[in-house]
XYZ file of C-alpha atoms in Angstrom:
152
model
C 79.737 -82.073 -43.758
C 82.553 -82.232 -41.205
C 85.602 -80.039 -40.887
C 88.481 -80.830 -43.220
C 91.860 -79.810 -41.897
C 93.836 -77.609 -44.270
C 94.834 -74.140 -45.370
C 92.106 -71.821 -46.629
C 92.374 -68.539 -48.510
C 90.032 -65.609 -47.953
C 89.378 -63.306 -50.897
C 88.010 -59.751 -50.878
C 87.091 -58.944 -54.485
C 87.282 -55.266 -55.354
C 87.169 -53.426 -58.644
C 90.773 -52.176 -58.324
C 92.437 -54.612 -55.900
C 91.836 -58.051 -54.448
C 92.826 -58.732 -50.869
C 93.928 -62.248 -49.984
C 94.296 -63.792 -46.533
C 95.358 -67.249 -45.381
C 94.682 -69.356 -42.312
C 96.603 -72.054 -40.517
C 95.710 -75.711 -41.290
C 93.616 -75.936 -38.104
C 91.485 -72.951 -39.151
C 92.154 -70.966 -36.002
C 93.617 -67.687 -37.236
C 93.393 -65.782 -40.525
C 96.333 -63.544 -41.433
C 96.982 -61.119 -44.302
C 98.734 -62.615 -47.315
C 98.851 -60.256 -50.305
C 97.008 -57.622 -52.322
C 96.631 -58.463 -56.003
C 95.956 -55.714 -58.560
C 92.899 -56.336 -60.715
C 94.045 -56.722 -64.297
C 92.502 -57.003 -67.689
C 92.740 -60.245 -69.563
C 96.222 -61.418 -70.419
C 97.407 -61.719 -74.012
C 97.816 -65.473 -73.949
C 94.441 -66.397 -72.437
C 91.040 -65.062 -71.556
C 91.773 -65.555 -67.849
C 92.620 -62.301 -66.030
C 96.137 -62.149 -64.579
C 94.758 -61.504 -61.077
C 92.823 -64.773 -61.220
C 95.908 -66.636 -62.416
C 97.809 -65.196 -59.432
C 95.126 -66.387 -56.999
C 95.205 -69.840 -58.641
C 98.989 -69.861 -58.109
C 98.500 -68.954 -54.424
C 95.959 -71.772 -54.068
C 98.503 -74.256 -55.469
C 101.476 -72.841 -53.525
C 99.646 -73.046 -50.187
C 98.003 -76.432 -50.781
C 94.657 -74.746 -50.229
C 91.658 -76.979 -49.466
C 89.028 -74.236 -49.820
C 88.713 -70.612 -50.932
C 86.294 -68.266 -49.176
C 85.128 -65.278 -51.227
C 83.315 -62.376 -49.595
C 79.818 -61.661 -50.907
C 79.048 -57.967 -50.267
C 75.328 -58.038 -49.494
C 73.671 -54.712 -48.755
C 72.538 -53.911 -45.214
C 69.136 -55.492 -45.905
C 70.893 -58.736 -46.900
C 70.076 -58.372 -50.595
C 72.513 -58.858 -53.467
C 73.231 -55.648 -55.326
C 75.620 -55.002 -58.238
C 78.754 -55.529 -56.095
C 77.502 -58.921 -54.880
C 76.639 -60.009 -58.417
C 80.166 -59.008 -59.484
C 81.743 -60.974 -56.585
C 79.551 -64.013 -57.356
C 80.605 -63.947 -61.043
C 84.266 -63.656 -60.008
C 83.887 -66.578 -57.578
C 82.230 -68.725 -60.268
C 85.045 -68.085 -62.740
C 87.682 -68.699 -60.046
C 85.968 -71.964 -59.053
C 86.155 -73.194 -62.638
C 89.855 -72.284 -62.768
C 90.921 -73.940 -59.486
C 88.603 -76.991 -59.502
C 88.454 -79.340 -57.661
C 89.277 -76.869 -54.842
C 85.876 -75.561 -53.731
C 85.034 -71.858 -53.605
C 82.609 -70.784 -50.883
C 80.743 -67.476 -50.689
C 80.193 -65.814 -47.335
C 78.385 -62.648 -46.260
C 80.987 -59.905 -45.940
C 78.794 -56.978 -45.002
C 80.916 -54.308 -43.353
C 84.222 -56.224 -43.665
C 86.027 -53.257 -45.228
C 84.521 -50.896 -42.635
C 85.655 -53.210 -39.815
C 89.110 -53.614 -41.379
C 89.512 -49.841 -41.800
C 88.484 -49.260 -38.186
C 90.947 -51.876 -36.878
C 93.772 -50.384 -38.934
C 92.946 -46.865 -37.712
C 92.859 -48.121 -34.120
C 96.387 -49.438 -34.674
C 97.558 -46.097 -36.051
C 97.715 -47.169 -39.714
C 96.404 -44.266 -41.796
C 96.456 -42.715 -45.270
C 98.474 -44.390 -48.004
C 99.732 -47.102 -45.652
C 96.122 -48.000 -44.842
C 95.020 -48.100 -48.489
C 97.915 -50.458 -49.223
C 96.721 -53.077 -46.710
C 92.982 -52.511 -46.194
C 92.093 -55.111 -48.861
C 94.207 -57.738 -47.094
C 92.664 -56.728 -43.761
C 89.166 -57.060 -45.267
C 90.119 -60.531 -46.555
C 91.199 -61.403 -42.995
C 87.802 -60.222 -41.668
C 86.029 -62.358 -44.303
C 88.038 -65.515 -43.636
C 88.114 -65.148 -39.839
C 84.351 -64.587 -39.732
C 83.783 -67.677 -41.863
C 86.166 -69.781 -39.722
C 84.453 -68.634 -36.511
C 81.028 -69.499 -37.996
C 82.257 -72.978 -38.975
C 83.497 -73.544 -35.408
C 80.148 -72.402 -33.963
C 78.274 -74.803 -36.275
C 80.531 -77.714 -35.329
C 80.495 -76.837 -31.701
């Protein structure tokens, strides 16, 4: 399948927060967008408020694809965190259809994001506030770079 031009969102699913990144329509550069707090189900539906917020972001940005990080362990095997991310991605895909949701290996994305933030002098509370977005950038940028290598 060839490259489709358009905005993509990267999603780092955590148990407390969800980091979201966005890329330009040409898929060159991923940038931080927002951190969404994980929330329990809303009163009016069985869809969690955080998922509704991501669906709103998908619509607002005219997103053509969503890339969700799959946290495989170092051996490349799915553990409990990966199963949780896969379940989240499946539910999100049903909510935002026909926009496709892709899973991509995100091993070490949070570690890489934390290191980059530290290298830039962002520490402590300021780092915790943006590390999820930075991890989402790592996820989306890695996926974009891989797509370019495949096409290339």
